[in-house]
Amino acid sequence: EVTLVESGGGLVQPGGSLKLSCSASGFDFSRFSMSWLRQLPGEGLAWIAGIRPNSEHSALDNSLKGRFTISRDNSKNAVYLQLNSLKIEDTGMYYCAKGWGPWTARGQGTQVTVSS
């Protein structure tokens, strides 16, 4: 059974940083691309970052370049999302997902709240 568990969310002030982690199990992690998705209040689920199996290629939504970074550690079956220079409008639920368009599984998410 594929299991994805996100962690690292929380409350942060504007301009602050968070590092989200996703622990994966139930599949051969090193063979699959992984993505991060987010759902902002009142909006649908949106892709924000993806990374290939051996980190040979990664990509971010254009609006997030320069602030967010995706990475992975195949030895730990983990994928990460570093969030820097956070803005109030980054508030939302963040999910990791197996795959990169389409996604075949996603976790329960971790809440990021940016507020002063």
CSV table of N, CA, C and O in Angstrom, one decimal:
chain,number,residue,atom,x,y,z
A,1,GLU,N,0.8,-1.2,0.0
A,1,GLU,CA,0.0,0.0,0.0
A,1,GLU,C,0.9,1.2,0.0
A,1,GLU,O,1.8,1.4,0.8
A,2,VAL,N,0.6,2.1,-0.9
A,2,VAL,CA,1.4,3.4,-1.0
A,2,VAL,C,0.9,4.3,0.1
A,2,VAL,O,-0.3,4.5,0.3
A,3,THR,N,1.9,4.8,0.9
A,3,THR,CA,1.7,5.7,1.9
A,3,THR,C,2.6,6.9,1.8
A,3,THR,O,3.8,6.7,1.6
A,4,LEU,N,2.0,8.1,1.9
A,4,LEU,CA,2.8,9.3,1.8
A,4,LEU,C,2.4,10.2,3.0
A,4,LEU,O,1.2,10.4,3.2
A,5,VAL,N,3.4,10.6,3.8
A,5,VAL,CA,3.1,11.3,5.0
A,5,VAL,C,3.9,12.6,5.0
A,5,VAL,O,5.1,12.6,5.1
A,6,GLU,N,3.2,13.7,5.0
A,6,GLU,CA,3.8,15.0,5.0
A,6,GLU,C,4.0,15.5,6.4
A,6,GLU,O,3.2,15.2,7.3
A,7,SER,N,5.0,16.4,6.6
A,7,SER,CA,5.2,17.0,7.9
A,7,SER,C,6.0,18.3,7.6
A,7,SER,O,6.5,18.6,6.5
A,8,GLY,N,6.0,19.1,8.7
A,8,GLY,CA,6.8,20.3,8.6
A,8,GLY,C,6.0,21.6,8.4
A,8,GLY,O,6.6,22.7,8.5
A,9,GLY,N,4.8,21.5,8.3
A,9,GLY,CA,3.9,22.7,8.1
A,9,GLY,C,3.8,23.4,9.5
A,9,GLY,O,4.2,22.9,10.5
A,10,GLY,N,3.2,24.5,9.5
A,10,GLY,CA,3.0,25.3,10.7
A,10,GLY,C,2.6,26.7,10.4
A,10,GLY,O,2.3,27.1,9.3
A,11,LEU,N,2.7,27.5,11.5
A,11,LEU,CA,2.5,28.9,11.4
A,11,LEU,C,3.8,29.7,11.3
A,11,LEU,O,4.7,29.4,12.2
A,12,VAL,N,3.9,30.6,10.4
A,12,VAL,CA,5.1,31.3,10.2
A,12,VAL,C,4.8,32.7,9.8
A,12,VAL,O,3.7,33.0,9.2
A,13,GLN,N,5.6,33.7,10.1
A,13,GLN,CA,5.4,35.1,9.8
A,13,GLN,C,5.8,35.3,8.3
A,13,GLN,O,6.7,34.6,7.8
A,14,PRO,N,5.2,36.3,7.7
A,14,PRO,CA,5.7,36.7,6.3
A,14,PRO,C,7.2,36.9,6.3
A,14,PRO,O,7.8,37.5,7.2
A,15,GLY,N,7.8,36.3,5.2
A,15,GLY,CA,9.2,36.4,5.1
A,15,GLY,C,9.9,35.2,5.7
A,15,GLY,O,11.1,35.1,5.5
A,16,GLY,N,9.2,34.4,6.4
A,16,GLY,CA,9.8,33.3,7.1
A,16,GLY,C,10.0,32.1,6.2
A,16,GLY,O,9.7,32.1,5.0
A,17,SER,N,10.5,31.0,6.8
A,17,SER,CA,10.8,29.8,6.0
A,17,SER,C,10.3,28.6,6.7
A,17,SER,O,10.1,28.5,7.9
A,18,LEU,N,10.0,27.6,5.9
A,18,LEU,CA,9.6,26.2,6.4
A,18,LEU,C,10.2,25.2,5.5
A,18,LEU,O,10.4,25.5,4.3
A,19,LYS,N,10.5,24.0,6.0
A,19,LYS,CA,10.9,22.9,5.2
A,19,LYS,C,9.9,21.8,5.4
A,19,LYS,O,9.7,21.2,6.5
A,20,LEU,N,9.2,21.5,4.3
A,20,LEU,CA,8.2,20.4,4.3
A,20,LEU,C,8.9,19.1,4.0
A,20,LEU,O,9.8,19.0,3.1
A,21,SER,N,8.5,18.0,4.6
A,21,SER,CA,9.0,16.7,4.3
A,21,SER,C,7.9,15.8,4.0
A,21,SER,O,6.8,15.9,4.5
A,22,CYS,N,8.2,14.8,3.2
A,22,CYS,CA,7.3,13.7,2.8
A,22,CYS,C,8.0,12.4,2.9
A,22,CYS,O,9.0,12.2,2.2
A,23,SER,N,7.5,11.5,3.7
A,23,SER,CA,8.0,10.2,3.9
A,23,SER,C,7.2,9.2,3.1
A,23,SER,O,5.9,9.2,3.3
A,24,ALA,N,7.8,8.5,2.2
A,24,ALA,CA,7.1,7.6,1.3
A,24,ALA,C,7.3,6.1,1.7
A,24,ALA,O,8.4,5.7,2.1
A,25,SER,N,6.3,5.3,1.5
A,25,SER,CA,6.5,3.8,1.7
A,25,SER,C,5.5,3.1,0.8
A,25,SER,O,4.6,3.7,0.3
A,26,GLY,N,5.8,1.8,0.6
A,26,GLY,CA,4.9,1.0,-0.1
A,26,GLY,C,5.1,0.9,-1.6
A,26,GLY,O,4.3,0.2,-2.3
A,27,PHE,N,6.2,1.5,-2.0
A,27,PHE,CA,6.6,1.4,-3.4
A,27,PHE,C,8.1,1.7,-3.6
A,27,PHE,O,8.7,2.1,-2.6
A,28,ASP,N,8.6,1.4,-4.7
A,28,ASP,CA,10.0,1.6,-5.0
A,28,ASP,C,10.3,3.1,-5.3
A,28,ASP,O,10.2,3.5,-6.4
A,29,PHE,N,10.5,3.8,-4.2
A,29,PHE,CA,10.5,5.3,-4.3
A,29,PHE,C,11.5,5.8,-5.3
A,29,PHE,O,11.2,6.7,-6.1
A,30,SER,N,12.7,5.1,-5.4
A,30,SER,CA,13.7,5.6,-6.3
A,30,SER,C,13.4,5.5,-7.8
A,30,SER,O,14.1,6.0,-8.6
A,31,ARG,N,12.3,4.9,-8.1
A,31,ARG,CA,11.9,4.7,-9.5
A,31,ARG,C,10.9,5.7,-10.0
A,31,ARG,O,10.5,5.7,-11.2
A,32,PHE,N,10.4,6.5,-9.1
A,32,PHE,CA,9.2,7.4,-9.4
A,32,PHE,C,9.5,8.8,-9.2
A,32,PHE,O,10.2,9.2,-8.3
A,33,SER,N,9.0,9.6,-10.2
A,33,SER,CA,9.0,11.1,-9.9
A,33,SER,C,8.0,11.4,-8.8
A,33,SER,O,7.1,10.6,-8.5
A,34,MET,N,8.3,12.5,-8.2
A,34,MET,CA,7.4,12.9,-7.1
A,34,MET,C,7.1,14.4,-7.3
A,34,MET,O,7.8,15.2,-7.9
A,35,SER,N,6.0,14.8,-6.7
A,35,SER,CA,5.5,16.1,-6.9
A,35,SER,C,5.0,16.7,-5.5
A,35,SER,O,4.7,15.9,-4.6
A,36,TRP,N,5.0,18.0,-5.5
A,36,TRP,CA,4.3,18.7,-4.4
A,36,TRP,C,3.1,19.5,-5.1
A,36,TRP,O,3.2,20.0,-6.1
A,37,LEU,N,2.0,19.4,-4.4
A,37,LEU,CA,0.8,20.1,-4.8
A,37,LEU,C,0.4,21.0,-3.6
A,37,LEU,O,0.8,20.8,-2.5
A,38,ARG,N,-0.5,22.0,-3.9
A,38,ARG,CA,-1.0,22.8,-2.8
A,38,ARG,C,-2.4,23.2,-3.2
A,38,ARG,O,-2.8,23.3,-4.4
A,39,GLN,N,-3.2,23.4,-2.1
A,39,GLN,CA,-4.5,23.9,-2.3
A,39,GLN,C,-4.7,25.1,-1.4
A,39,GLN,O,-4.6,25.1,-0.2
A,40,LEU,N,-4.8,26.2,-2.1
A,40,LEU,CA,-5.1,27.5,-1.4
A,40,LEU,C,-6.5,27.6,-1.1
A,40,LEU,O,-7.4,27.0,-1.7
A,41,PRO,N,-6.8,28.4,-0.1
A,41,PRO,CA,-8.2,28.6,0.4
A,41,PRO,C,-9.1,29.0,-0.8
A,41,PRO,O,-8.9,29.9,-1.5
A,42,GLY,N,-10.2,28.2,-1.0
A,42,GLY,CA,-11.2,28.5,-2.0
A,42,GLY,C,-10.8,28.1,-3.4
A,42,GLY,O,-11.5,28.4,-4.4
A,43,GLU,N,-9.6,27.5,-3.5
A,43,GLU,CA,-9.2,27.1,-4.8
A,43,GLU,C,-9.0,25.5,-4.9
A,43,GLU,O,-9.1,24.8,-3.9
A,44,GLY,N,-8.8,25.1,-6.1
A,44,GLY,CA,-8.6,23.6,-6.3
A,44,GLY,C,-7.1,23.3,-6.1
A,44,GLY,O,-6.2,24.1,-5.8
A,45,LEU,N,-6.9,22.0,-6.2
A,45,LEU,CA,-5.5,21.4,-6.1
A,45,LEU,C,-4.7,21.8,-7.2
A,45,LEU,O,-5.1,21.7,-8.4
A,46,ALA,N,-3.4,22.3,-7.0
A,46,ALA,CA,-2.6,22.7,-8.1
A,46,ALA,C,-1.2,22.1,-7.9
A,46,ALA,O,-0.6,22.1,-6.8
A,47,TRP,N,-0.6,21.7,-9.0
A,47,TRP,CA,0.8,21.3,-9.0
A,47,TRP,C,1.7,22.5,-8.7
A,47,TRP,O,1.6,23.6,-9.3
A,48,ILE,N,2.8,22.3,-7.9
A,48,ILE,CA,3.7,23.4,-7.7
A,48,ILE,C,5.2,23.0,-7.9
A,48,ILE,O,6.0,23.9,-8.2
A,49,ALA,N,5.5,21.7,-7.8
A,49,ALA,CA,6.9,21.3,-8.0
A,49,ALA,C,6.9,19.8,-8.3
A,49,ALA,O,6.1,19.0,-7.9
A,50,GLY,N,7.9,19.4,-9.1
A,50,GLY,CA,8.1,18.0,-9.4
A,50,GLY,C,9.6,17.7,-9.5
A,50,GLY,O,10.4,18.6,-9.8
A,51,ILE,N,10.0,16.5,-9.3
A,51,ILE,CA,11.4,16.1,-9.3
A,51,ILE,C,11.4,14.6,-9.9
A,51,ILE,O,10.6,13.8,-9.5
A,52,ARG,N,12.4,14.4,-10.8
A,52,ARG,CA,12.5,13.1,-11.4
A,52,ARG,C,13.2,12.1,-10.4
A,52,ARG,O,13.7,12.5,-9.4
A,53,PRO,N,13.1,10.8,-10.7
A,53,PRO,CA,13.6,9.8,-9.8
A,53,PRO,C,14.9,10.0,-9.2
A,53,PRO,O,15.1,9.7,-8.0
A,54,ASN,N,15.9,10.4,-10.0
A,54,ASN,CA,17.3,10.5,-9.4
A,54,ASN,C,17.7,12.0,-9.4
A,54,ASN,O,18.9,12.3,-9.4
A,55,SER,N,16.7,12.8,-9.2
A,55,SER,CA,16.9,14.3,-9.1
A,55,SER,C,17.6,14.9,-10.4
A,55,SER,O,18.1,16.0,-10.3
A,56,GLU,N,17.5,14.1,-11.5
A,56,GLU,CA,18.1,14.6,-12.7
A,56,GLU,C,17.4,15.8,-13.3
A,56,GLU,O,18.0,16.6,-14.1
A,57,HIS,N,16.2,16.0,-12.9
A,57,HIS,CA,15.5,17.2,-13.4
A,57,HIS,C,14.4,17.5,-12.3
A,57,HIS,O,13.8,16.6,-11.8
A,58,SER,N,14.2,18.8,-12.1
A,58,SER,CA,13.2,19.3,-11.2
A,58,SER,C,12.6,20.5,-11.8
A,58,SER,O,13.2,21.2,-12.7
A,59,ALA,N,11.4,20.9,-11.4
A,59,ALA,CA,10.8,22.0,-11.9
A,59,ALA,C,9.8,22.6,-10.9
A,59,ALA,O,9.3,21.9,-10.0
A,60,LEU,N,9.6,23.9,-11.0
A,60,LEU,CA,8.7,24.6,-10.1
A,60,LEU,C,7.7,25.4,-10.9
A,60,LEU,O,8.0,25.8,-12.0
A,61,ASP,N,6.5,25.6,-10.3
A,61,ASP,CA,5.6,26.6,-10.9
A,61,ASP,C,6.4,27.9,-11.1
A,61,ASP,O,7.1,28.3,-10.2
A,62,ASN,N,6.2,28.5,-12.2
A,62,ASN,CA,6.9,29.8,-12.5
A,62,ASN,C,6.8,30.8,-11.4
A,62,ASN,O,7.7,31.6,-11.1
A,63,SER,N,5.6,30.9,-10.8
A,63,SER,CA,5.3,31.9,-9.8
A,63,SER,C,6.1,31.7,-8.5
A,63,SER,O,6.2,32.6,-7.7
A,64,LEU,N,6.7,30.5,-8.4
A,64,LEU,CA,7.3,30.2,-7.1
A,64,LEU,C,8.9,30.1,-7.2
A,64,LEU,O,9.6,29.9,-6.2
A,65,LYS,N,9.3,30.2,-8.4
A,65,LYS,CA,10.8,30.1,-8.7
A,65,LYS,C,11.5,31.2,-7.9
A,65,LYS,O,11.1,32.3,-7.8
A,66,GLY,N,12.6,30.8,-7.3
A,66,GLY,CA,13.4,31.7,-6.5
A,66,GLY,C,13.0,31.7,-5.0
A,66,GLY,O,13.7,32.2,-4.2
A,67,ARG,N,11.8,31.1,-4.7
A,67,ARG,CA,11.4,31.1,-3.3
A,67,ARG,C,11.3,29.6,-2.8
A,67,ARG,O,11.6,29.4,-1.6
A,68,PHE,N,10.9,28.7,-3.6
A,68,PHE,CA,10.7,27.3,-3.2
A,68,PHE,C,11.7,26.5,-3.9
A,68,PHE,O,12.2,26.7,-5.0
A,69,THR,N,12.1,25.4,-3.2
A,69,THR,CA,13.0,24.4,-3.8
A,69,THR,C,12.6,23.0,-3.5
A,69,THR,O,12.3,22.7,-2.3
A,70,ILE,N,12.6,22.1,-4.5
A,70,ILE,CA,12.2,20.7,-4.2
A,70,ILE,C,13.5,19.9,-4.3
A,70,ILE,O,14.4,20.2,-5.0
A,71,SER,N,13.5,18.9,-3.4
A,71,SER,CA,14.7,18.0,-3.4
A,71,SER,C,14.2,16.6,-2.9
A,71,SER,O,13.0,16.5,-2.4
A,72,ARG,N,15.1,15.6,-3.0
A,72,ARG,CA,14.7,14.3,-2.5
A,72,ARG,C,15.9,13.6,-2.0
A,72,ARG,O,17.0,13.9,-2.4
A,73,ASP,N,15.7,12.6,-1.2
A,73,ASP,CA,16.8,11.7,-0.7
A,73,ASP,C,16.3,10.3,-0.8
A,73,ASP,O,15.4,9.8,0.0
A,74,ASN,N,16.7,9.6,-1.9
A,74,ASN,CA,16.2,8.3,-2.1
A,74,ASN,C,16.7,7.3,-1.0
A,74,ASN,O,16.0,6.3,-0.8
A,75,SER,N,17.7,7.6,-0.3
A,75,SER,CA,18.2,6.7,0.7
A,75,SER,C,17.2,6.7,1.9
A,75,SER,O,17.2,5.8,2.7
A,76,LYS,N,16.4,7.8,2.0
A,76,LYS,CA,15.5,8.0,3.1
A,76,LYS,C,14.0,7.9,2.6
A,76,LYS,O,13.1,8.1,3.4
A,77,ASN,N,13.8,7.6,1.3
A,77,ASN,CA,12.5,7.6,0.8
A,77,ASN,C,11.7,8.9,1.1
A,77,ASN,O,10.6,8.8,1.6
A,78,ALA,N,12.4,10.0,0.9
A,78,ALA,CA,11.8,11.3,1.3
A,78,ALA,C,12.0,12.3,0.2
A,78,ALA,O,12.9,12.3,-0.6
A,79,VAL,N,11.0,13.1,0.1
A,79,VAL,CA,11.0,14.3,-0.8
A,79,VAL,C,10.7,15.5,0.1
A,79,VAL,O,9.9,15.5,1.1
A,80,TYR,N,11.3,16.6,-0.3
A,80,TYR,CA,11.3,17.8,0.5
A,80,TYR,C,10.8,19.0,-0.3
A,80,TYR,O,11.0,19.1,-1.5
A,81,LEU,N,10.3,20.0,0.4
A,81,LEU,CA,10.0,21.3,-0.3
A,81,LEU,C,10.4,22.4,0.7
A,81,LEU,O,9.9,22.5,1.8
A,82,GLN,N,11.4,23.1,0.3
A,82,GLN,CA,11.9,24.3,1.1
A,82,GLN,C,11.1,25.5,0.7
A,82,GLN,O,11.1,25.8,-0.5
A,83,LEU,N,10.5,26.1,1.6
A,83,LEU,CA,9.7,27.3,1.4
A,83,LEU,C,10.4,28.5,2.0
A,83,LEU,O,10.6,28.6,3.2
A,84,ASN,N,10.9,29.5,1.2
A,84,ASN,CA,11.5,30.7,1.7
A,84,ASN,C,10.7,31.9,1.3
A,84,ASN,O,9.9,31.9,0.4
A,85,SER,N,11.0,33.0,2.0
A,85,SER,CA,10.3,34.3,1.7
A,85,SER,C,8.8,34.1,1.6
A,85,SER,O,8.2,34.6,0.7
A,86,LEU,N,8.3,33.4,2.6
A,86,LEU,CA,6.8,33.1,2.5
A,86,LEU,C,6.0,34.3,2.6
A,86,LEU,O,6.3,35.3,3.3
A,87,LYS,N,4.9,34.2,1.8
A,87,LYS,CA,3.9,35.3,1.8
A,87,LYS,C,2.6,34.8,2.3
A,87,LYS,O,2.3,33.6,2.3
A,88,ILE,N,1.7,35.8,2.7
A,88,ILE,CA,0.4,35.4,3.2
A,88,ILE,C,-0.3,34.6,2.2
A,88,ILE,O,-1.0,33.6,2.6
A,89,GLU,N,-0.2,34.9,1.0
A,89,GLU,CA,-0.9,34.1,-0.1
A,89,GLU,C,-0.4,32.7,-0.3
A,89,GLU,O,-0.9,32.0,-1.1
A,90,ASP,N,0.7,32.3,0.4
A,90,ASP,CA,1.1,31.0,0.4
A,90,ASP,C,0.4,30.1,1.3
A,90,ASP,O,0.6,28.8,1.4
A,91,THR,N,-0.4,30.7,2.1
A,91,THR,CA,-1.2,29.9,3.1
A,91,THR,C,-2.1,28.9,2.4
A,91,THR,O,-2.8,29.2,1.5
A,92,GLY,N,-2.0,27.6,2.9
A,92,GLY,CA,-2.8,26.6,2.3
A,92,GLY,C,-2.3,25.2,2.7
A,92,GLY,O,-1.5,25.1,3.6
A,93,MET,N,-2.9,24.2,2.1
A,93,MET,CA,-2.6,22.8,2.4
A,93,MET,C,-1.6,22.3,1.4
A,93,MET,O,-1.9,22.5,0.2
A,94,TYR,N,-0.5,21.7,1.8
A,94,TYR,CA,0.5,21.2,0.9
A,94,TYR,C,0.5,19.7,1.0
A,94,TYR,O,0.5,19.1,2.0
A,95,TYR,N,0.6,19.1,-0.2
A,95,TYR,CA,0.6,17.7,-0.3
A,95,TYR,C,1.7,17.2,-1.2
A,95,TYR,O,2.1,17.8,-2.2
A,96,CYS,N,2.3,16.0,-0.8
A,96,CYS,CA,3.2,15.4,-1.8
A,96,CYS,C,2.4,14.3,-2.5
A,96,CYS,O,1.4,13.8,-2.0
A,97,ALA,N,2.9,14.0,-3.7
A,97,ALA,CA,2.2,13.1,-4.6
A,97,ALA,C,3.2,12.2,-5.3
A,97,ALA,O,4.3,12.6,-5.7
A,98,LYS,N,2.8,11.0,-5.5
A,98,LYS,CA,3.6,10.0,-6.3
A,98,LYS,C,3.3,10.3,-7.8
A,98,LYS,O,2.1,10.2,-8.2
A,99,GLY,N,4.3,10.6,-8.5
A,99,GLY,CA,4.2,10.8,-9.9
A,99,GLY,C,4.3,12.3,-10.3
A,99,GLY,O,4.5,13.1,-9.4
A,100,TRP,N,4.3,12.5,-11.5
A,100,TRP,CA,4.4,13.9,-12.1
A,100,TRP,C,3.5,14.0,-13.3
A,100,TRP,O,3.9,13.7,-14.4
A,101,GLY,N,2.2,14.3,-13.1
A,101,GLY,CA,1.2,14.4,-14.1
A,101,GLY,C,1.1,13.1,-14.9
A,101,GLY,O,1.8,13.0,-15.9
A,102,PRO,N,0.3,12.1,-14.6
A,102,PRO,CA,-0.6,12.1,-13.5
A,102,PRO,C,0.0,11.7,-12.2
A,102,PRO,O,1.1,11.1,-12.1
A,103,TRP,N,-0.7,12.0,-11.1
A,103,TRP,CA,-0.3,11.5,-9.8
A,103,TRP,C,-1.2,10.3,-9.4
A,103,TRP,O,-2.4,10.3,-9.7
A,104,THR,N,-0.6,9.3,-8.9
A,104,THR,CA,-1.3,8.1,-8.6
A,104,THR,C,-1.6,8.0,-7.1
A,104,THR,O,-2.4,7.1,-6.7
A,105,ALA,N,-1.1,8.8,-6.3
A,105,ALA,CA,-1.4,8.8,-4.9
A,105,ALA,C,-0.9,10.1,-4.3
A,105,ALA,O,0.0,10.8,-4.8
A,106,ARG,N,-1.5,10.5,-3.2
A,106,ARG,CA,-1.1,11.7,-2.5
A,106,ARG,C,-1.3,11.5,-1.0
A,106,ARG,O,-2.1,10.7,-0.6
A,107,GLY,N,-0.6,12.3,-0.2
A,107,GLY,CA,-0.8,12.2,1.3
A,107,GLY,C,-1.9,13.0,1.8
A,107,GLY,O,-2.7,13.6,1.0
A,108,GLN,N,-2.0,13.1,3.1
A,108,GLN,CA,-3.1,13.8,3.7
A,108,GLN,C,-2.8,15.3,3.8
A,108,GLN,O,-3.7,16.1,4.1
A,109,GLY,N,-1.6,15.7,3.6
A,109,GLY,CA,-1.3,17.1,3.5
A,109,GLY,C,-0.7,17.7,4.9
A,109,GLY,O,-0.9,17.1,5.9
A,110,THR,N,-0.1,18.8,4.7
A,110,THR,CA,0.4,19.5,5.9
A,110,THR,C,0.0,21.0,5.7
A,110,THR,O,0.2,21.5,4.6
A,111,GLN,N,-0.5,21.6,6.7
A,111,GLN,CA,-1.0,23.0,6.6
A,111,GLN,C,0.1,24.0,6.8
A,111,GLN,O,0.9,23.9,7.8
A,112,VAL,N,0.2,24.9,5.9
A,112,VAL,CA,1.1,26.1,6.1
A,112,VAL,C,0.3,27.3,6.2
A,112,VAL,O,-0.6,27.6,5.4
A,113,THR,N,0.5,28.0,7.3
A,113,THR,CA,-0.2,29.3,7.5
A,113,THR,C,0.8,30.4,7.7
A,113,THR,O,1.7,30.3,8.6
A,114,VAL,N,0.7,31.4,6.8
A,114,VAL,CA,1.6,32.5,6.9
A,114,VAL,C,0.8,33.7,7.4
A,114,VAL,O,-0.2,34.2,6.7
A,115,SER,N,1.2,34.2,8.5
A,115,SER,CA,0.4,35.3,9.1
A,115,SER,C,1.3,36.1,10.1
A,115,SER,O,2.2,35.5,10.8
A,116,SER,N,1.0,37.4,10.2
A,116,SER,CA,1.7,38.2,11.2
A,116,SER,C,0.9,38.3,12.5
A,116,SER,O,1.4,38.9,13.4
